[in-house]
PDB file of C-alpha atoms in Angstrom:
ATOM      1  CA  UNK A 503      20.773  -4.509 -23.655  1.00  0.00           C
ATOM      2  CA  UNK A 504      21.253  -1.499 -21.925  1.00  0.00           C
ATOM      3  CA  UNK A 505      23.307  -0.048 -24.692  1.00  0.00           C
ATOM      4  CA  UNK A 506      21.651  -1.527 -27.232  1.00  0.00           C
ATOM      5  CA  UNK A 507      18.535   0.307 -26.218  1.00  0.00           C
ATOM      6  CA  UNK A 508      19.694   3.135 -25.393  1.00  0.00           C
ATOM      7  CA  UNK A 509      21.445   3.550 -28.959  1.00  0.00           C
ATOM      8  CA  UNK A 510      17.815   2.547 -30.357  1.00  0.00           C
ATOM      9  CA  UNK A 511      16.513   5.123 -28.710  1.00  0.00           C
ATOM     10  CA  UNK A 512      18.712   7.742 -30.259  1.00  0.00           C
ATOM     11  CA  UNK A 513      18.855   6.595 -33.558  1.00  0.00           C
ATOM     12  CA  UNK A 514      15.832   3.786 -34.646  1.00  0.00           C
ATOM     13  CA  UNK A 515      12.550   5.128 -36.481  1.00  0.00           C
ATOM     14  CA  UNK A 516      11.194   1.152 -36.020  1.00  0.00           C
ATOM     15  CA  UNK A 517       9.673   1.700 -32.716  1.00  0.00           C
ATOM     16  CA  UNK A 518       8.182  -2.129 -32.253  1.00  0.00           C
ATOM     17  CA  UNK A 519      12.477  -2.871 -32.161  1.00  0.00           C
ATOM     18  CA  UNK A 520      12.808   0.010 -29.670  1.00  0.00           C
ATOM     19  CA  UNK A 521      10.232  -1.525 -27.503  1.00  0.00           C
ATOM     20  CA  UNK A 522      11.455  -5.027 -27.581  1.00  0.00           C
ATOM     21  CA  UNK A 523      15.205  -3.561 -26.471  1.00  0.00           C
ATOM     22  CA  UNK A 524      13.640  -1.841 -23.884  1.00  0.00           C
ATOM     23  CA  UNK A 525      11.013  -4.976 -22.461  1.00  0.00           C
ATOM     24  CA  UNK A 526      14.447  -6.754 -22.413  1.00  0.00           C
ATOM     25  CA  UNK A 527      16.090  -4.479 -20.342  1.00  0.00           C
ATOM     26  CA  UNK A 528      13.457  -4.082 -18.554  1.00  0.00           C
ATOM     27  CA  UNK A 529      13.496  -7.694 -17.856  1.00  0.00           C
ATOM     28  CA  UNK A 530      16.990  -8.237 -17.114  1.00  0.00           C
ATOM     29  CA  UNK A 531      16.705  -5.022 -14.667  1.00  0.00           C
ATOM     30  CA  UNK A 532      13.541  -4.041 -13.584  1.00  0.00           C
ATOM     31  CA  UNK A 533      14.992  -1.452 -11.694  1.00  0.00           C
ATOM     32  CA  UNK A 534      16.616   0.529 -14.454  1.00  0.00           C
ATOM     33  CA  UNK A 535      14.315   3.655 -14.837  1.00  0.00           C
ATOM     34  CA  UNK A 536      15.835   4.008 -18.152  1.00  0.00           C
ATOM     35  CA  UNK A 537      14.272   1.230 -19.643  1.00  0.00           C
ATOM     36  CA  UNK A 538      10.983   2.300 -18.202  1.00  0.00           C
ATOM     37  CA  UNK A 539      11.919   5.708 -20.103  1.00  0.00           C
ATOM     38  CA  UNK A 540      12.791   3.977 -23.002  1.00  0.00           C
ATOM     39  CA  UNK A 541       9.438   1.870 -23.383  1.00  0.00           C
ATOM     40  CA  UNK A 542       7.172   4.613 -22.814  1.00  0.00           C
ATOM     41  CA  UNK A 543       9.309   6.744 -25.515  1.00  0.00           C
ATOM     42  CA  UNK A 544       8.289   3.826 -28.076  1.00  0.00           C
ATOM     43  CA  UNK A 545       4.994   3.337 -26.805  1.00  0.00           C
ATOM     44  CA  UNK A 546       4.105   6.889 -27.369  1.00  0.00           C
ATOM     45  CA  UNK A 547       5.398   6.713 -30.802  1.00  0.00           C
ATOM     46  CA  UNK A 548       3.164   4.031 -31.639  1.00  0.00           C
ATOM     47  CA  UNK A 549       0.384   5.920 -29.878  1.00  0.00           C
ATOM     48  CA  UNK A 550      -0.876   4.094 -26.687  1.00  0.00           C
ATOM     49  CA  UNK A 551      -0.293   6.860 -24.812  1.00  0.00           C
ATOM     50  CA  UNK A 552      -2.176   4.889 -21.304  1.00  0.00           C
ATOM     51  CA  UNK A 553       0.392   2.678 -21.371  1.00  0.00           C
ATOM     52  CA  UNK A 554       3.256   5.102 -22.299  1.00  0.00           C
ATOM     53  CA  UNK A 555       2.105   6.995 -18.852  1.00  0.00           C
ATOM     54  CA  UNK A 556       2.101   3.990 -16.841  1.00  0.00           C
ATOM     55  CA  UNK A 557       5.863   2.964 -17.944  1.00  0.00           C
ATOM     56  CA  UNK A 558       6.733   6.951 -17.402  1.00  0.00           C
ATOM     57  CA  UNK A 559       5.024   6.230 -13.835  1.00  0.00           C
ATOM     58  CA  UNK A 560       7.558   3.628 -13.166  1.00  0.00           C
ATOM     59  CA  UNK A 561      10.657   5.729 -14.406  1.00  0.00           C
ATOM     60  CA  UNK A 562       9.736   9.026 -12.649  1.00  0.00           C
ATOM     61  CA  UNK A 563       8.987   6.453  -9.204  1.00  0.00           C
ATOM     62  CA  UNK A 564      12.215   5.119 -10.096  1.00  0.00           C
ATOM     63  CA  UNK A 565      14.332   8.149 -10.625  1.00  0.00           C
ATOM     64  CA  UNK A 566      12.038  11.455  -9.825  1.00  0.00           C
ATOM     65  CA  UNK A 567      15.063  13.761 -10.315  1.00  0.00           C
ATOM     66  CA  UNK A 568      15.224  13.602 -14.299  1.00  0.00           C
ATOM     67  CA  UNK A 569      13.082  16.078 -16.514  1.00  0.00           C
ATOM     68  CA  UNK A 570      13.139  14.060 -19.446  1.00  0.00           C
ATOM     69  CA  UNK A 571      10.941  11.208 -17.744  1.00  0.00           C
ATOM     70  CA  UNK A 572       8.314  14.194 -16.664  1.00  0.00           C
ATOM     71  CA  UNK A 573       8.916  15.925 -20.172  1.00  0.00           C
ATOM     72  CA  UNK A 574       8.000  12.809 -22.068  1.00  0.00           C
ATOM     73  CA  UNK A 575       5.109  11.901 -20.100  1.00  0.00           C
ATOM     74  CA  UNK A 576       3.495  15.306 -20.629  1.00  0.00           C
ATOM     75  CA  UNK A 577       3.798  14.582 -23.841  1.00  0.00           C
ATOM     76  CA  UNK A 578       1.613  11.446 -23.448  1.00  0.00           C
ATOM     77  CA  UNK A 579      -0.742  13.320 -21.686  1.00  0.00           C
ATOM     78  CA  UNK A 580      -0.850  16.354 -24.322  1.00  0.00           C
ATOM     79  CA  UNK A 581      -1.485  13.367 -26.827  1.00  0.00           C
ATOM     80  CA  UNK A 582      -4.850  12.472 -24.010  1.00  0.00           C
ATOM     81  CA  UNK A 583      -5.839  16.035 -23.774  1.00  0.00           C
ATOM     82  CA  UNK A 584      -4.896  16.085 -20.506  1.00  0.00           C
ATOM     83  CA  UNK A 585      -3.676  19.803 -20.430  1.00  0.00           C
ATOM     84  CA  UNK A 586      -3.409  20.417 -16.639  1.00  0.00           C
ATOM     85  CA  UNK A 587      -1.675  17.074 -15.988  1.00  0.00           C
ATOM     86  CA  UNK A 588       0.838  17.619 -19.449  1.00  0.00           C
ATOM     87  CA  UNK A 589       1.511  21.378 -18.502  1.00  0.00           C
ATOM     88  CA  UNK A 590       2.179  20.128 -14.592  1.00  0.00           C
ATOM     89  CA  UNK A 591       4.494  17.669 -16.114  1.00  0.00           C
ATOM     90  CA  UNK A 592       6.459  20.237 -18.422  1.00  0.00           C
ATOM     91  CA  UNK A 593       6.989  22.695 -15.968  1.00  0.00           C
ATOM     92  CA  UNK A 594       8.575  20.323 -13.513  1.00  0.00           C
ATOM     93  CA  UNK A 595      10.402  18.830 -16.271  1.00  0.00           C
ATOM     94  CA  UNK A 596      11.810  23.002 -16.607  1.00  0.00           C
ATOM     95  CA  UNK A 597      12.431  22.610 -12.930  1.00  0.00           C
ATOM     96  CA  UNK A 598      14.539  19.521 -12.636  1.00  0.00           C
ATOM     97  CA  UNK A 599      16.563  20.342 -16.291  1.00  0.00           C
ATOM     98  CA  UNK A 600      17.107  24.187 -16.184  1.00  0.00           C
ATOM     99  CA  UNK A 601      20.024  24.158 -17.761  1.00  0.00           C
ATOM    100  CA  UNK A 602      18.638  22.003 -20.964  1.00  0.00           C
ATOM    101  CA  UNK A 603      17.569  24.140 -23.607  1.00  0.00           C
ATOM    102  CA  UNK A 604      15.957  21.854 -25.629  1.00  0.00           C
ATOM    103  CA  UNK A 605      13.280  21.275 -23.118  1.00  0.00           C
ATOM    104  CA  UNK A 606      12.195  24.804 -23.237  1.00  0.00           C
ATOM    105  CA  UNK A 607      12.364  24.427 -26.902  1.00  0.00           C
ATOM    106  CA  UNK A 608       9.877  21.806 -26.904  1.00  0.00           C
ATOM    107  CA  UNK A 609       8.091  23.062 -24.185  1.00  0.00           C
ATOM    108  CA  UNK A 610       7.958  26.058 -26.390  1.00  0.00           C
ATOM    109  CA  UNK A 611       6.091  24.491 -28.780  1.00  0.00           C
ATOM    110  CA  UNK A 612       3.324  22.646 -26.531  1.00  0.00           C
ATOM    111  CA  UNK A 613       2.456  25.960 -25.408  1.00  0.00           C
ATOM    112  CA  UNK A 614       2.505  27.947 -28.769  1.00  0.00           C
ATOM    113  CA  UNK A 615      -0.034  24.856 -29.822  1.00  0.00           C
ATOM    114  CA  UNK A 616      -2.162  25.582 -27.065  1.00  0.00           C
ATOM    115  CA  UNK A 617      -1.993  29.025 -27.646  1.00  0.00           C
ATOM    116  CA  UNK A 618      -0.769  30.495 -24.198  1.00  0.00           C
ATOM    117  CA  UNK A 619       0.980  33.474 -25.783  1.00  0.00           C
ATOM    118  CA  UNK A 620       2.291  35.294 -22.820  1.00  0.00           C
ATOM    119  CA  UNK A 621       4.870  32.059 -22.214  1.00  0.00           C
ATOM    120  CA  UNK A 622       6.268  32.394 -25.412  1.00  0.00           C
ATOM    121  CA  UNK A 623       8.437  35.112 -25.065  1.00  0.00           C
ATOM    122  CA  UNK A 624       9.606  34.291 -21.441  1.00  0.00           C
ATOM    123  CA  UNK A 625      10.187  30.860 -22.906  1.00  0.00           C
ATOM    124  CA  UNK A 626      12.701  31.689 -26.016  1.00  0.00           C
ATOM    125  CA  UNK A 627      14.372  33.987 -23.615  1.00  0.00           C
ATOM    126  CA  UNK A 628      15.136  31.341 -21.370  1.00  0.00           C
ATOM    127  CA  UNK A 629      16.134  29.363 -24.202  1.00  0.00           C
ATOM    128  CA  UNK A 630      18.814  31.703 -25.607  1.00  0.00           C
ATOM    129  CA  UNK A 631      20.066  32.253 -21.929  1.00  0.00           C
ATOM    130  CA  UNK A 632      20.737  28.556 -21.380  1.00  0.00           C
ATOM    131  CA  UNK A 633      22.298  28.536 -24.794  1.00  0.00           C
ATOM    132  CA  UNK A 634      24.384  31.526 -24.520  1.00  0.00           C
ATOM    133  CA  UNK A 635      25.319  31.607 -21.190  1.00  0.00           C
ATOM    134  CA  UNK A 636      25.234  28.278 -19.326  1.00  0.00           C
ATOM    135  CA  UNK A 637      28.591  28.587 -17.527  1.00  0.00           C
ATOM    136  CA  UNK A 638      27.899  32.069 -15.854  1.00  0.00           C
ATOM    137  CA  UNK A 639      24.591  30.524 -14.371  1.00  0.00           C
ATOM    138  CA  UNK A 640      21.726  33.238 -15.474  1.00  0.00           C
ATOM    139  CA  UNK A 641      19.398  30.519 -16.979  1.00  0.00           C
ATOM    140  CA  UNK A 642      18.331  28.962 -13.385  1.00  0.00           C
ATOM    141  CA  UNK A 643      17.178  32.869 -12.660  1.00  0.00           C
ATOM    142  CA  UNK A 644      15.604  32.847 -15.608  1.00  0.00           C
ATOM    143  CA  UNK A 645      13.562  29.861 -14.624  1.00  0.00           C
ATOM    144  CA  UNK A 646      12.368  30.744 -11.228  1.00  0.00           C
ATOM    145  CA  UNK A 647      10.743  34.482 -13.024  1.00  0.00           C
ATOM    146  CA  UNK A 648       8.563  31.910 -15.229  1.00  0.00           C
ATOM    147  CA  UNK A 649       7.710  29.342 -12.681  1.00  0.00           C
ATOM    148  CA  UNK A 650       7.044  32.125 -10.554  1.00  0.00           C
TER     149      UNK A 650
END
């Protein structure tokens, strides 16, 4: 199920099968932050975003060293209008995935929605470092000037 969920995740658009792959890993290990991951990715997409960030809870207590659990949570809690807990939640996501441009892409466009201008810039620059130049390590710089 593992597998099977995870390829779900990458590649389904029925989000009530992604779920049930993920409630069965779940079930066979409860321990497996991924499948907490996975079920609050589908329950998001089918909009109960309370119970998306209770399932994110569990992954991020689970594993609290991957951004993608804090990325998609703040996500949840953009959906809520819960701006100080979402933007919390995307900058530690920057924080524990410098190197991943495609958070700061998406991050990007949270903040370009909530109009705070003055991170755009700093934000697409940080982008096209980690994209251009991941192997002589400027991006993780680049990070700490924003967080900063």
């Amino acid at each position: 199920y593992r597998f099977r969920a995870r390829a779900n995740y990458f590649s389904s658009f029925n989000h009530e099968d992604r779920l049930d792959d993920a409630e069965q890993l779940i079930e066979l290990s409860p321990e497996d932050a991924d499948g907490w991951f996975y079920r609050g990715d589908a329950l998001s997409d089918l909009g109960d975003y309370e119970a998306a960030i209770e399932s994110l809870n569990r992954a991020i207590e689970l594993n609290p060293h991957n951004g993608d659990y804090y990325f998609q949570r703040g996500n949840a809690w953009d959906e809520l209008q819960e701006d100080e807990n979402a933007r919390r939640d995307f900058l530690e996501s920057t924080r524990l995935a410098s190197s991943d441009a495609n958070i700061y892409h998406r991050m990007g466009h949270y903040f370009e929605r909530h109009e705070v201008k003055e991170l755009m810039r700093p934000l697409r620059q940080i982008a096209g470092a980690i994209g251009a130049d991941q192997q002589h390590g400027r991006a993780p710089e680049a990070t700490r000037q924003v967080q900063q």
